Coordinates of C-alpha atoms in Angstrom, one line a residue:
X1 CA 0.0 0.0 0.0
X2 CA 2.8 2.4 1.0
X3 CA 4.7 1.6 -2.2
X4 CA 1.7 2.2 -4.4
X5 CA 1.0 5.5 -2.8
X6 CA 4.7 6.5 -3.1
X7 CA 4.6 5.7 -6.8
X8 CA 1.4 7.6 -7.4
X9 CA 2.7 10.6 -5.5
X10 CA 5.9 10.6 -7.4
X11 CA 4.1 10.3 -10.7
X12 CA 1.7 13.1 -9.9
X13 CA 4.6 15.2 -8.6
X14 CA 6.6 14.7 -11.8
X15 CA 3.5 15.4 -13.8
X16 CA 2.8 18.6 -12.0
X17 CA 6.4 19.9 -12.4
X18 CA 6.6 19.1 -16.1
X19 CA 3.1 20.3 -16.7
X20 CA 3.9 23.6 -14.9
X21 CA 7.0 24.0 -17.0
X22 CA 5.1 23.4 -20.2
X23 CA 2.3 25.7 -19.1
X24 CA 4.9 28.4 -18.3
X25 CA 6.4 28.1 -21.8
X26 CA 3.0 28.2 -23.3
X27 CA 2.1 31.3 -21.3
X28 CA 5.3 33.0 -22.4
X29 CA 4.5 32.3 -26.0
X30 CA 0.9 33.5 -25.4
X31 CA 2.3 36.7 -23.9
X32 CA 4.5 37.2 -27.0
X33 CA 1.3 36.8 -29.2
X34 CA -0.5 39.3 -27.0
X35 CA 2.4 41.7 -27.3
X36 CA 2.2 41.6 -31.1
X37 CA -1.6 42.1 -30.9
X38 CA -1.0 45.2 -28.7
X39 CA 1.4 46.7 -31.2
X40 CA -1.1 46.1 -34.0
X41 CA -3.9 47.7 -31.9
X42 CA -1.6 50.6 -31.1
X43 CA -0.8 51.3 -34.7
X44 CA -4.6 51.2 -35.5
X45 CA -5.3 53.7 -32.8
X46 CA -2.5 55.9 -34.1
X47 CA -4.1 55.9 -37.6
X48 CA -7.5 56.7 -36.2
X49 CA -6.0 59.5 -34.1
X50 CA -4.2 60.9 -37.1
X51 CA -7.5 61.0 -39.0
X52 CA -9.2 62.8 -36.1
X53 CA -6.4 65.4 -36.1
X54 CA -6.7 66.0 -39.9
X55 CA -10.6 66.1 -39.7
X56 CA -10.7 68.6 -36.9
X57 CA -8.1 70.9 -38.6
X58 CA -10.2 70.8 -41.9
X59 CA -13.3 71.6 -39.9
X60 CA -11.7 74.7 -38.4
X61 CA -10.4 75.8 -41.8
X62 CA -13.9 75.6 -43.1
X63 CA -15.9 77.1 -40.2
X64 CA -13.3 79.2 -38.4
X65 CA -15.0 78.2 -35.1
X66 CA -12.4 78.6 -32.3
X67 CA -14.2 75.9 -30.2
X68 CA -12.8 73.3 -32.7
X69 CA -9.2 74.1 -31.6
X70 CA -9.1 72.5 -28.1
X71 CA -10.2 69.0 -29.6
X72 CA -7.5 69.5 -32.2
X73 CA -4.7 70.0 -29.7
X74 CA -6.1 67.1 -27.6
X75 CA -5.9 64.9 -30.7
X76 CA -2.3 66.1 -31.3
X77 CA -1.3 65.2 -27.7
X78 CA -3.1 61.8 -27.9
X79 CA -1.2 61.0 -31.1
X80 CA 2.2 61.8 -29.5
X81 CA 1.3 59.7 -26.5
X82 CA 0.2 56.8 -28.7
X83 CA 3.4 57.0 -30.8
X84 CA 5.5 57.0 -27.6
X85 CA 3.5 53.9 -26.4
X86 CA 4.4 52.2 -29.7
X87 CA 8.0 53.1 -29.2
X88 CA 7.9 51.4 -25.7
X89 CA 6.3 48.3 -27.1
X90 CA 8.8 47.9 -30.0
X91 CA 12.0 48.9 -28.1
X92 CA 13.4 45.4 -28.6
X93 CA 13.0 45.6 -32.4
X94 CA 15.6 47.9 -34.1
X95 CA 13.6 48.0 -37.4
X96 CA 10.5 49.1 -35.7
X97 CA 12.4 51.6 -33.6
X98 CA 13.7 53.2 -36.8
X99 CA 10.2 53.4 -38.2
X100 CA 8.9 55.0 -35.1
X101 CA 11.5 57.7 -35.3
X102 CA 10.7 58.3 -39.0
X103 CA 6.9 58.5 -38.2
X104 CA 7.6 60.8 -35.2
X105 CA 9.6 63.2 -37.5
X106 CA 6.9 63.1 -40.1
X107 CA 4.1 63.7 -37.5
X108 CA 6.1 66.7 -36.1
X109 CA 6.3 68.2 -39.6
X110 CA 2.6 67.5 -40.3
X111 CA 1.6 69.1 -37.0
X112 CA 3.7 72.2 -37.9
X113 CA 2.0 72.3 -41.3
X114 CA -1.4 72.1 -39.7
X115 CA -0.4 74.9 -37.2
X116 CA 0.6 77.0 -40.2
X117 CA -2.8 76.4 -41.9
X118 CA -4.7 77.2 -38.7
X119 CA -2.6 80.4 -38.1
X120 CA -3.3 81.4 -41.7
X121 CA -7.0 80.8 -41.3
X122 CA -7.1 82.8 -38.1
X123 CA -5.0 85.8 -39.5
X124 CA -5.9 85.9 -43.2
X125 CA -9.2 84.1 -43.7
X126 CA -10.5 81.1 -45.5
X127 CA -9.1 81.7 -49.0
X128 CA -5.5 82.1 -47.7
X129 CA -5.8 78.9 -45.6
X130 CA -7.3 77.1 -48.7
X131 CA -4.3 78.2 -50.7
X132 CA -2.0 76.7 -48.1
X133 CA -4.0 73.4 -48.2
X134 CA -3.9 73.2 -52.0
X135 CA -0.1 73.1 -52.0
X136 CA -0.7 69.4 -50.9
X137 CA 2.5 69.5 -48.8
X138 CA 0.4 68.3 -45.8
X139 CA -1.3 65.6 -47.8
X140 CA 2.1 64.1 -48.9
X141 CA 3.2 64.2 -45.3
X142 CA 0.0 62.4 -44.2
X143 CA 0.6 59.8 -46.9
X144 CA 4.1 59.2 -45.7
X145 CA 3.0 58.8 -42.1
X146 CA 0.3 56.3 -43.3
X147 CA 3.0 54.4 -45.2
X148 CA 5.2 54.3 -42.1
X149 CA 2.3 53.0 -39.9
X150 CA 1.4 50.4 -42.5
X151 CA 5.0 49.2 -42.6
X152 CA 5.0 48.8 -38.8
X153 CA 1.8 46.9 -38.9
X154 CA 3.0 44.6 -41.7
X155 CA 6.1 43.8 -39.7
X156 CA 4.0 43.0 -36.6
X157 CA 1.6 40.8 -38.7
X158 CA 4.6 38.7 -39.8
X159 CA 5.8 38.4 -36.2
X160 CA 2.3 37.6 -35.0
X161 CA 1.9 34.7 -37.5
X162 CA 5.3 33.2 -36.4
X163 CA 4.4 33.5 -32.7
X164 CA 1.0 32.0 -33.3
X165 CA 2.5 28.9 -35.0
X166 CA 5.0 28.5 -32.1
X167 CA 2.2 28.8 -29.6
X168 CA 0.0 26.2 -31.3
X169 CA 3.0 23.8 -31.5
X170 CA 3.7 24.2 -27.8
X171 CA 0.1 23.6 -27.0
X172 CA 0.1 20.4 -29.0
X173 CA 3.3 19.2 -27.2
X174 CA 1.7 19.9 -23.8
X175 CA -1.5 18.1 -24.7
X176 CA 0.4 14.9 -25.8
X177 CA 2.5 15.0 -22.6
X178 CA -0.5 15.4 -20.4
X179 CA -2.3 12.5 -22.1
X180 CA 0.8 10.2 -21.6
X181 CA 1.3 11.2 -17.9
X182 CA -2.5 10.9 -17.3
X183 CA -2.5 7.4 -18.5
X184 CA 0.5 6.5 -16.3
X185 CA -1.3 8.0 -13.2
X186 CA -4.5 6.0 -14.0
X187 CA -2.5 2.8 -14.2
X188 CA -0.7 3.4 -10.9
X189 CA -4.0 4.4 -9.2
X190 CA -5.7 1.3 -10.5
X191 CA -2.9 -0.8 -9.0
X192 CA -3.1 1.0 -5.7
X193 CA -6.9 0.4 -5.6
X194 CA -6.3 -3.3 -6.1
X195 CA -3.9 -3.3 -3.2
X196 CA -6.4 -1.3 -1.1
X197 CA -9.1 -3.9 -1.8
X198 CA -6.9 -6.7 -0.6
X199 CA -6.0 -4.7 2.5
X200 CA -9.6 -4.0 3.2
X201 CA -10.4 -7.7 3.1
X202 CA -7.6 -8.4 5.5
X203 CA -8.9 -5.8 7.9
X204 CA -12.4 -7.2 7.7
X205 CA -11.1 -10.6 8.7
X206 CA -9.1 -9.1 11.6
X207 CA -12.2 -7.2 12.8
X208 CA -14.2 -10.4 12.9
X209 CA -11.5 -12.0 14.9
X210 CA -11.5 -9.0 17.2
X211 CA -15.2 -9.3 17.8
X212 CA -14.7 -13.0 18.9
X213 CA -12.2 -12.0 21.6
X214 CA -13.8 -8.8 22.7
X215 CA -15.3 -10.3 25.8
X216 CA -11.9 -11.1 27.1
X217 CA -10.8 -7.4 27.3
X218 CA -10.8 -5.4 30.6
X219 CA -11.9 -2.2 28.7
X220 CA -15.6 -1.5 28.0
X221 CA -16.5 -3.0 24.7
X222 CA -19.9 -3.2 23.1
X223 CA -21.9 -3.6 19.8
X224 CA -25.0 -1.4 19.5
X225 CA -27.6 -1.1 16.8
X226 CA -28.9 2.1 15.2
X227 CA -32.2 1.5 17.1
X228 CA -30.4 2.6 20.3
X229 CA -30.0 -0.7 22.1
X230 CA -26.9 -2.8 23.0
X231 CA -26.5 -6.0 21.0
X232 CA -23.5 -7.3 23.0
X233 CA -21.4 -6.0 26.0
X234 CA -18.4 -7.5 27.6
X235 CA -18.3 -8.3 31.4
X236 CA -16.2 -5.2 32.1
X237 CA -19.5 -3.2 32.0
X238 CA -20.9 -5.0 35.0
X239 CA -17.6 -4.7 36.9
X240 CA -17.3 -0.9 36.2
X241 CA -20.9 0.3 36.4
X242 CA -22.5 -2.3 38.6
X243 CA -25.4 -3.0 36.2
X244 CA -26.1 -6.6 35.4
X245 CA -25.5 -7.5 31.7
X246 CA -29.1 -8.5 31.3
X247 CA -30.3 -5.0 32.3
X248 CA -27.8 -3.3 29.9
X249 CA -29.1 -5.4 27.0
X250 CA -32.8 -5.0 27.9
X251 CA -32.9 -1.2 28.0
X252 CA -31.9 1.6 25.5
X253 CA -28.4 2.8 26.2
X254 CA -29.6 6.5 26.6
X255 CA -31.3 5.3 29.8
X256 CA -27.9 5.1 31.4
X257 CA -26.6 8.5 30.1
X258 CA -26.6 11.7 32.2
X259 CA -29.6 13.8 31.0
X260 CA -27.3 16.7 30.1
X261 CA -25.2 14.4 27.8
X262 CA -27.9 12.9 25.6
X263 CA -28.2 15.9 23.2
X264 CA -24.4 16.7 23.0
X265 CA -23.6 13.0 22.4
X266 CA -26.1 12.8 19.5
X267 CA -24.9 16.1 18.1
X268 CA -21.2 15.1 18.2
X269 CA -22.0 11.7 16.7
X270 CA -24.0 13.2 13.8
X271 CA -21.4 15.9 13.1
X272 CA -18.5 13.5 12.8
X273 CA -20.6 11.2 10.7
X274 CA -21.3 14.1 8.3
X275 CA -17.6 14.8 8.1
X276 CA -17.0 11.2 7.0
X277 CA -14.7 10.2 9.8
X278 CA -13.9 6.5 10.0
X279 CA -13.3 6.6 13.8
X280 CA -15.6 8.7 16.0
X281 CA -14.4 10.0 19.3
X282 CA -16.6 11.5 22.1
X283 CA -17.1 11.5 25.8
X284 CA -20.1 11.3 28.1
X285 CA -21.3 10.3 31.6
X286 CA -22.8 6.9 32.4
X287 CA -24.8 6.3 35.5
X288 CA -23.4 3.8 38.1
X289 CA -25.8 1.6 39.9
X290 CA -25.3 3.6 43.1
X291 CA -26.6 6.7 41.4
X292 CA -23.2 8.4 40.7
X293 CA -21.9 9.1 37.2
X294 CA -18.6 8.0 35.6
X295 CA -17.0 9.8 32.7
X296 CA -16.3 7.5 29.7
X297 CA -14.1 8.3 26.7
X298 CA -15.5 6.5 23.6
X299 CA -14.0 5.5 20.3
X300 CA -16.6 4.0 17.8
X301 CA -16.6 2.6 14.3
X302 CA -19.9 2.7 12.4
X303 CA -20.9 -0.1 9.9
X304 CA -23.6 1.5 7.8
X305 CA -24.4 -1.7 5.8
X306 CA -24.8 -3.8 9.0
X307 CA -26.6 -1.1 10.9
X308 CA -24.2 -1.6 13.9
X309 CA -21.8 0.5 16.0
X310 CA -18.6 -1.1 17.4
X311 CA -17.3 0.8 20.3
X312 CA -14.7 0.7 23.1
X313 CA -14.4 3.0 26.1
X314 CA -12.3 3.7 29.1
X315 CA -13.0 5.4 32.5
X316 CA -11.6 8.9 32.5
X317 CA -13.5 10.1 35.6
X318 CA -10.4 10.9 37.6
X319 CA -8.8 12.8 34.6
X320 CA -12.0 14.9 34.2
X321 CA -12.1 15.7 37.8
X322 CA -8.5 16.8 37.8
X323 CA -9.1 18.9 34.7
X324 CA -12.1 20.6 36.2
X325 CA -10.1 21.4 39.4
X326 CA -7.3 22.8 37.2
X327 CA -9.7 25.0 35.2
X328 CA -11.2 26.4 38.3
X329 CA -7.8 27.6 39.5
X330 CA -6.9 29.3 36.2
X331 CA -7.7 32.8 35.1
X332 CA -10.2 31.5 32.6
X333 CA -11.6 34.9 31.6
X334 CA -8.2 36.4 30.8
X335 CA -7.4 33.4 28.6
X336 CA -10.6 33.7 26.7
X337 CA -10.1 37.5 26.1
X338 CA -6.6 36.8 24.8
X339 CA -7.9 34.1 22.4
X340 CA -10.6 36.5 21.2
X341 CA -8.2 39.3 20.5
X342 CA -6.0 36.8 18.6
X343 CA -9.0 35.6 16.6
X344 CA -9.9 39.1 15.7
X345 CA -6.4 39.9 14.5
X346 CA -6.3 36.7 12.5
X347 CA -9.7 37.4 11.0
X348 CA -8.6 40.9 10.0
X349 CA -5.5 39.5 8.3
X350 CA -7.5 36.9 6.5
X351 CA -10.0 39.5 5.3
X352 CA -7.1 41.7 4.0
X353 CA -5.6 38.7 2.2
X354 CA -9.0 37.9 0.6
X355 CA -9.3 41.5 -0.6
X356 CA -5.8 41.4 -2.1
X357 CA -6.5 38.0 -3.6
X358 CA -9.8 39.1 -5.3
X359 CA -8.2 42.3 -6.5
X360 CA -5.2 40.4 -8.0
X361 CA -7.4 37.7 -9.6
X362 CA -9.6 40.4 -11.2
X363 CA -6.6 42.1 -12.7
X364 CA -5.1 38.8 -13.9
X365 CA -8.4 37.9 -15.6
X366 CA -8.0 40.8 -18.0
X367 CA -5.2 39.2 -20.1
X368 CA -7.1 36.0 -21.1
X369 CA -10.1 38.2 -21.9
X370 CA -8.0 40.2 -24.3
X371 CA -6.8 37.0 -25.8
X372 CA -10.3 35.8 -26.4
X373 CA -11.4 39.1 -27.9
X374 CA -8.3 39.4 -30.1
X375 CA -8.4 35.9 -31.4
X376 CA -12.2 36.1 -32.1
X377 CA -11.5 39.2 -34.2
X378 CA -8.6 37.4 -36.0
X379 CA -10.9 34.4 -36.6
X380 CA -13.6 36.6 -38.1
X381 CA -11.1 38.3 -40.4
X382 CA -9.4 35.0 -41.3
X383 CA -12.6 32.9 -41.9
X384 CA -15.3 35.5 -42.0
X385 CA -16.0 34.8 -45.7
X386 CA -16.6 31.1 -45.2
X387 CA -18.5 31.2 -41.9
X388 CA -22.3 30.6 -42.1
X389 CA -24.8 32.4 -39.9
X390 CA -24.5 29.9 -37.1
X391 CA -20.7 30.4 -37.0
X392 CA -21.1 34.1 -37.0
X393 CA -23.7 33.8 -34.2
X394 CA -21.2 31.7 -32.2
X395 CA -18.6 34.5 -32.6
X396 CA -21.1 37.1 -31.5
X397 CA -21.9 34.9 -28.4
X398 CA -18.2 34.8 -27.6
X399 CA -17.9 38.5 -27.8
X400 CA -21.0 39.0 -25.7
X401 CA -19.5 36.7 -23.0
X402 CA -16.2 38.7 -23.1
X403 CA -18.1 41.9 -22.7
X404 CA -20.1 40.5 -19.8
X405 CA -16.9 39.1 -18.2
X406 CA -15.2 42.5 -18.5
X407 CA -18.1 44.2 -16.8
X408 CA -18.0 41.5 -14.0
X409 CA -14.2 42.1 -13.5
X410 CA -14.8 45.9 -13.4
X411 CA -17.5 45.4 -10.7
X412 CA -15.3 43.0 -8.8
X413 CA -12.5 45.6 -8.8
X414 CA -14.9 48.3 -7.6
X415 CA -16.1 45.9 -4.9
X416 CA -12.6 45.1 -3.8
X417 CA -11.4 48.8 -3.9
X418 CA -14.3 49.8 -1.7
X419 CA -13.3 47.4 0.9
X420 CA -9.7 48.8 1.0
X421 CA -10.3 52.5 0.4
X422 CA -10.4 55.1 3.1
X423 CA -13.8 56.4 4.1
X424 CA -14.5 60.1 4.7
X425 CA -17.0 61.3 7.3
X426 CA -18.1 64.8 6.0
X427 CA -21.4 66.5 5.7
X428 CA -22.9 65.5 2.3
X429 CA -25.8 67.2 0.5
X430 CA -27.7 64.2 -0.9
X431 CA -29.5 66.6 -3.3
X432 CA -26.2 67.4 -5.0
X433 CA -25.3 63.7 -5.2
X434 CA -28.6 62.7 -6.7
X435 CA -28.5 65.5 -9.3
X436 CA -25.0 64.4 -10.4
X437 CA -26.2 60.8 -10.6
X438 CA -29.3 61.7 -12.6
X439 CA -27.2 63.6 -15.0
X440 CA -25.2 60.4 -15.8
X441 CA -28.4 58.5 -16.7
X442 CA -30.1 61.4 -18.5
X443 CA -29.5 59.9 -21.9
X444 CA -31.4 56.7 -21.0
X445 CA -34.2 58.6 -19.4
X446 CA -34.5 60.8 -22.5
X447 CA -35.3 57.9 -24.8
X448 CA -37.9 56.3 -22.5
X449 CA -41.1 57.3 -20.9
X450 CA -39.7 57.8 -17.4
X451 CA -41.3 59.9 -14.6
X452 CA -38.5 60.7 -12.2
X453 CA -39.6 62.3 -8.9
X454 CA -36.7 63.5 -6.7
X455 CA -37.9 65.0 -3.5
X456 CA -35.7 67.3 -1.3
X457 CA -33.2 65.2 0.6
X458 CA -31.4 65.8 3.9
X459 CA -27.7 66.3 4.7
X460 CA -26.0 63.2 6.0
X461 CA -22.5 62.4 7.3
X462 CA -20.6 60.2 4.9
X463 CA -18.4 60.0 1.8
X464 CA -19.8 61.9 -1.2
X465 CA -17.9 59.7 -3.7
X466 CA -19.1 56.4 -2.2
X467 CA -22.7 57.7 -1.8
X468 CA -22.7 58.6 -5.5
X469 CA -21.8 54.9 -6.2
X470 CA -24.7 53.8 -4.0
X471 CA -27.3 56.0 -5.6
X472 CA -26.0 55.3 -9.1
X473 CA -26.4 51.5 -8.5
X474 CA -29.9 52.0 -7.1
X475 CA -31.1 54.3 -9.9
X476 CA -29.6 52.0 -12.5
X477 CA -31.5 49.1 -11.0
X478 CA -34.7 51.1 -11.0
X479 CA -34.3 52.0 -14.7
X480 CA -33.4 48.4 -15.6
X481 CA -36.3 46.7 -13.9
X482 CA -38.9 49.2 -15.1
X483 CA -38.1 48.6 -18.8
X484 CA -41.2 46.4 -19.3
X485 CA -43.4 49.3 -18.1
X486 CA -45.1 51.7 -20.6
X487 CA -44.5 54.4 -18.1
X488 CA -41.6 54.0 -15.6
X489 CA -42.1 55.7 -12.3
X490 CA -39.1 56.2 -10.1
X491 CA -39.2 58.1 -6.8
X492 CA -36.3 59.3 -4.6
X493 CA -37.2 60.6 -1.2
X494 CA -36.8 60.3 2.6
X495 CA -38.8 59.0 5.5
X496 CA -39.6 61.0 8.6
X497 CA -36.2 62.0 10.1
X498 CA -35.0 60.4 13.3
X499 CA -32.4 61.5 15.8
X500 CA -30.0 58.6 15.2
X501 CA -30.4 58.1 11.5
X502 CA -31.7 59.4 8.1
X503 CA -33.6 57.0 5.9
X504 CA -33.5 57.6 2.1
X505 CA -35.4 55.4 -0.3
X506 CA -35.5 54.7 -4.1
X507 CA -38.9 53.3 -5.2
X508 CA -40.0 52.1 -8.6
X509 CA -42.9 50.4 -10.3
X510 CA -40.8 47.7 -12.0
X511 CA -41.1 43.9 -11.9
X512 CA -40.3 43.7 -8.2
X513 CA -39.2 40.5 -6.4
X514 CA -40.5 37.9 -4.0
X515 CA -39.8 38.9 -0.4
X516 CA -38.9 35.3 0.6
X517 CA -35.7 35.9 -1.5
X518 CA -34.9 39.3 0.0
X519 CA -32.0 37.9 1.9
X520 CA -30.2 37.0 -1.4
X521 CA -30.4 40.5 -2.9
X522 CA -27.2 41.9 -1.3
X523 CA -25.0 38.8 -1.8
X524 CA -22.2 38.7 -4.3
X525 CA -23.3 37.0 -7.5
X526 CA -26.8 36.5 -6.1
X527 CA -29.4 37.4 -8.8
X528 CA -33.2 36.9 -8.8
X529 CA -33.6 37.3 -12.6
X530 CA -31.9 35.5 -15.5
X531 CA -29.5 37.2 -17.9
X532 CA -32.1 36.6 -20.6
X533 CA -34.5 38.9 -18.7
X534 CA -32.2 41.5 -17.3
X535 CA -28.5 42.0 -17.7
X536 CA -26.2 42.3 -14.7
X537 CA -23.3 40.8 -12.8
X538 CA -24.8 40.3 -9.3
X539 CA -22.3 42.6 -7.6
X540 CA -24.0 46.0 -7.7
X541 CA -26.2 45.5 -4.6
X542 CA -23.4 43.8 -2.8
X543 CA -21.3 46.9 -3.4
X544 CA -24.1 49.1 -2.1
X545 CA -24.3 47.0 1.1
X546 CA -20.5 47.1 1.6
X547 CA -20.5 50.9 1.2
X548 CA -23.4 51.5 3.6
X549 CA -21.9 49.2 6.2
X550 CA -18.6 51.1 6.0
X551 CA -20.5 54.3 6.5
X552 CA -22.0 52.9 9.7
X553 CA -25.4 52.6 8.0
X554 CA -28.0 49.9 7.1
X555 CA -29.6 48.9 3.8
X556 CA -32.7 46.8 3.1
X557 CA -35.4 46.3 0.5
X558 CA -39.1 45.6 0.2
X559 CA -41.0 44.5 -2.9
X560 CA -43.6 42.3 -4.5
X561 CA -43.6 40.5 -7.8
X562 CA -45.0 42.8 -10.5
X563 CA -45.6 45.6 -7.9
X564 CA -42.2 47.3 -7.9
X565 CA -39.5 47.5 -5.3
X566 CA -38.3 50.0 -2.7
X567 CA -34.6 50.1 -1.5
X568 CA -33.9 51.9 1.8
X569 CA -30.6 53.2 3.1
X570 CA -30.2 54.4 6.7
X571 CA -27.3 56.8 7.3
X572 CA -26.0 58.8 10.2
X573 CA -27.3 62.4 10.1
X574 CA -24.9 65.3 9.9
X575 CA -24.1 67.0 13.2
X576 CA -26.8 69.6 14.0
X577 CA -24.5 72.6 13.6
X578 CA -22.9 71.2 10.4
X579 CA -26.3 70.2 9.0
X580 CA -27.7 73.7 9.6
X581 CA -24.6 75.3 8.1
X582 CA -24.8 73.0 5.0
X583 CA -28.5 73.9 4.6

C-alpha cells in the first residue's frame, strides 16, 4: 500500500512539475502573441488619431470656429502619446524603432504644417488657408505617415503569425505530454486500488477475529444497533458500572446516560458522521448503579451496511475531575479574552488577504479576456467569408460573453477597492449627489417614458464619492427593472427624520421581487432574474451594502412580484451645527 502511494505521489509530482514547465512556456508564447496584438492595436489607434487630427483641422479651416481648436490639440497630444507607447512596445525591435523615429519626425512636420494652416485661417481668412492646403504638402506628409504606420503593422503581422505557430506547436506538445502522464497515473491508481481492496479484506477478517475475543478485554466493549440498544457488551461493563449485563441489554443505552449528555452526544456523533470520519471520538457520563456518574471516553466505528456500531471506552472520571479542578484555579476569563483578540487579528489578516486576492485575480483575468477578444477578431477576419450564420452567431456569443466578463471584472475591482479604500465622514448634500447621478443616466431617461420624482433630501454624514456609487447603482437598477413598463415611475425621497439616522429610499414600479428571497439581494453573484430577462453581474447591490456598512449605516429592500420595489438606506445624520450650516 505504501509503495503504491509513493509511486502515485511521485508520478503526480513529476507530472505537475513538467506540466507547470510546459504551461509556463505556453504562457510565455501567449504573452508574445499578446504583445504583437497590442502593437497592431496601437498602430490602428494611431491611424485613427491621425485621421481625427486631420478632420478637426479641416473643420476649423472651413468654419473658423475657435471651439474646434481644443479638440485638435487634444488629438495632437493623444497621437504623440500613442506613438510614444508604440516606441515602448517595440523597443526590442531595431527596425520598428527606426520606423517609429521616422513617423515621429513626419508627424512633427505634419503638426507644424497644420499649425501654419490654422494660423493662416485665423489671421488671413478662409481663402488664404485654402491656398495653403492646395499646396498638398500636408497631404504628402500624411501619406508618408500612413505608409510608415502600415510598414510597422505589416512587420507585426509577420511576427504575430510566427508566434501563433509557435504557440500552437507548444500547446500540442503539452497536450500529448498530459495524455501520456495521465494514462500513467491512472495505471498506478488502479494498481493501488487493487492493493487497497486486498488490505480492506484483510482488515475485515481481523475485525471479525477481534469481535470474537472482545469479551476477554478489561476495557468496556460493546456492539450497538442504530435502534439505540446494545446487542452485545463484555463483562467489564458489570464490573465498572454495577449494572447486570441482562439489564444493559434490555434497555436503550440512553437510559444510562446523564440527561445533560444525551443531546451533546447525539450532536457530536451526527457531526462526525457528516464529516465522514472512520473513527468517531466523544465523551459522556454513564450512571453507576449507586446513582453516581462515571466519565467514559469513547471510540466508535460505524458499519452502515450492517446497521451496527462497534465501540470501546475507558474510564476517565479521575482525569476529568482533575481537569475541572485545574480549570477552576486558572484565570479563565483572561485566557478567553486573549484568544478572542488573537482571533480578531487573524480574521482581519484573512480579510485583507482575501481582498488582495480578489483584486489580484480580477486584474489577472483581463489578459485572457484580451486573448479571447483578439483571437475572435482574428478568426472573423481570417474565416469571415466562409462562416455561415451559425458560425457568426457563435462569434457574437463569444464577444458578448467577453463583454459580460469584462463588466464583471470591473464590478469586482470596484467591490474590492471599496473594501480597501479610506472612508471620509463629511457632511454631504444628498440633493447634489442625486443631481449628479441623474445627469449620468439622463440619456437613457430621454429615450424612455420615465417619470423621475426627486424630493428634497437631507444632509448626512458620509463620503460623497461612495454615496454617489450607491445612488448610481440603485437608480440604474430602478431604470433596468422598469423597462417592461409603458411608463416607468421612479421616486427618490426620505422618510420622517430620526435622531439617530436618516432613511432615504429609491422606489420604482418595476417587476419587483419575491420577499422570501430578499436575503439574497445583497449577496455577491446573487441574482433573482436570468440574464435573458435583465443583464447584470450580481455585484452592484453587494457593493451598495458594503459601502453602507462602511458608512455605519444599514440597507434593506421591500417589494412584491410585478408591484415594484423599494430600497432603503439608513445613514448617520450630519451633526446639527454642520447640517444647519450646510443647509
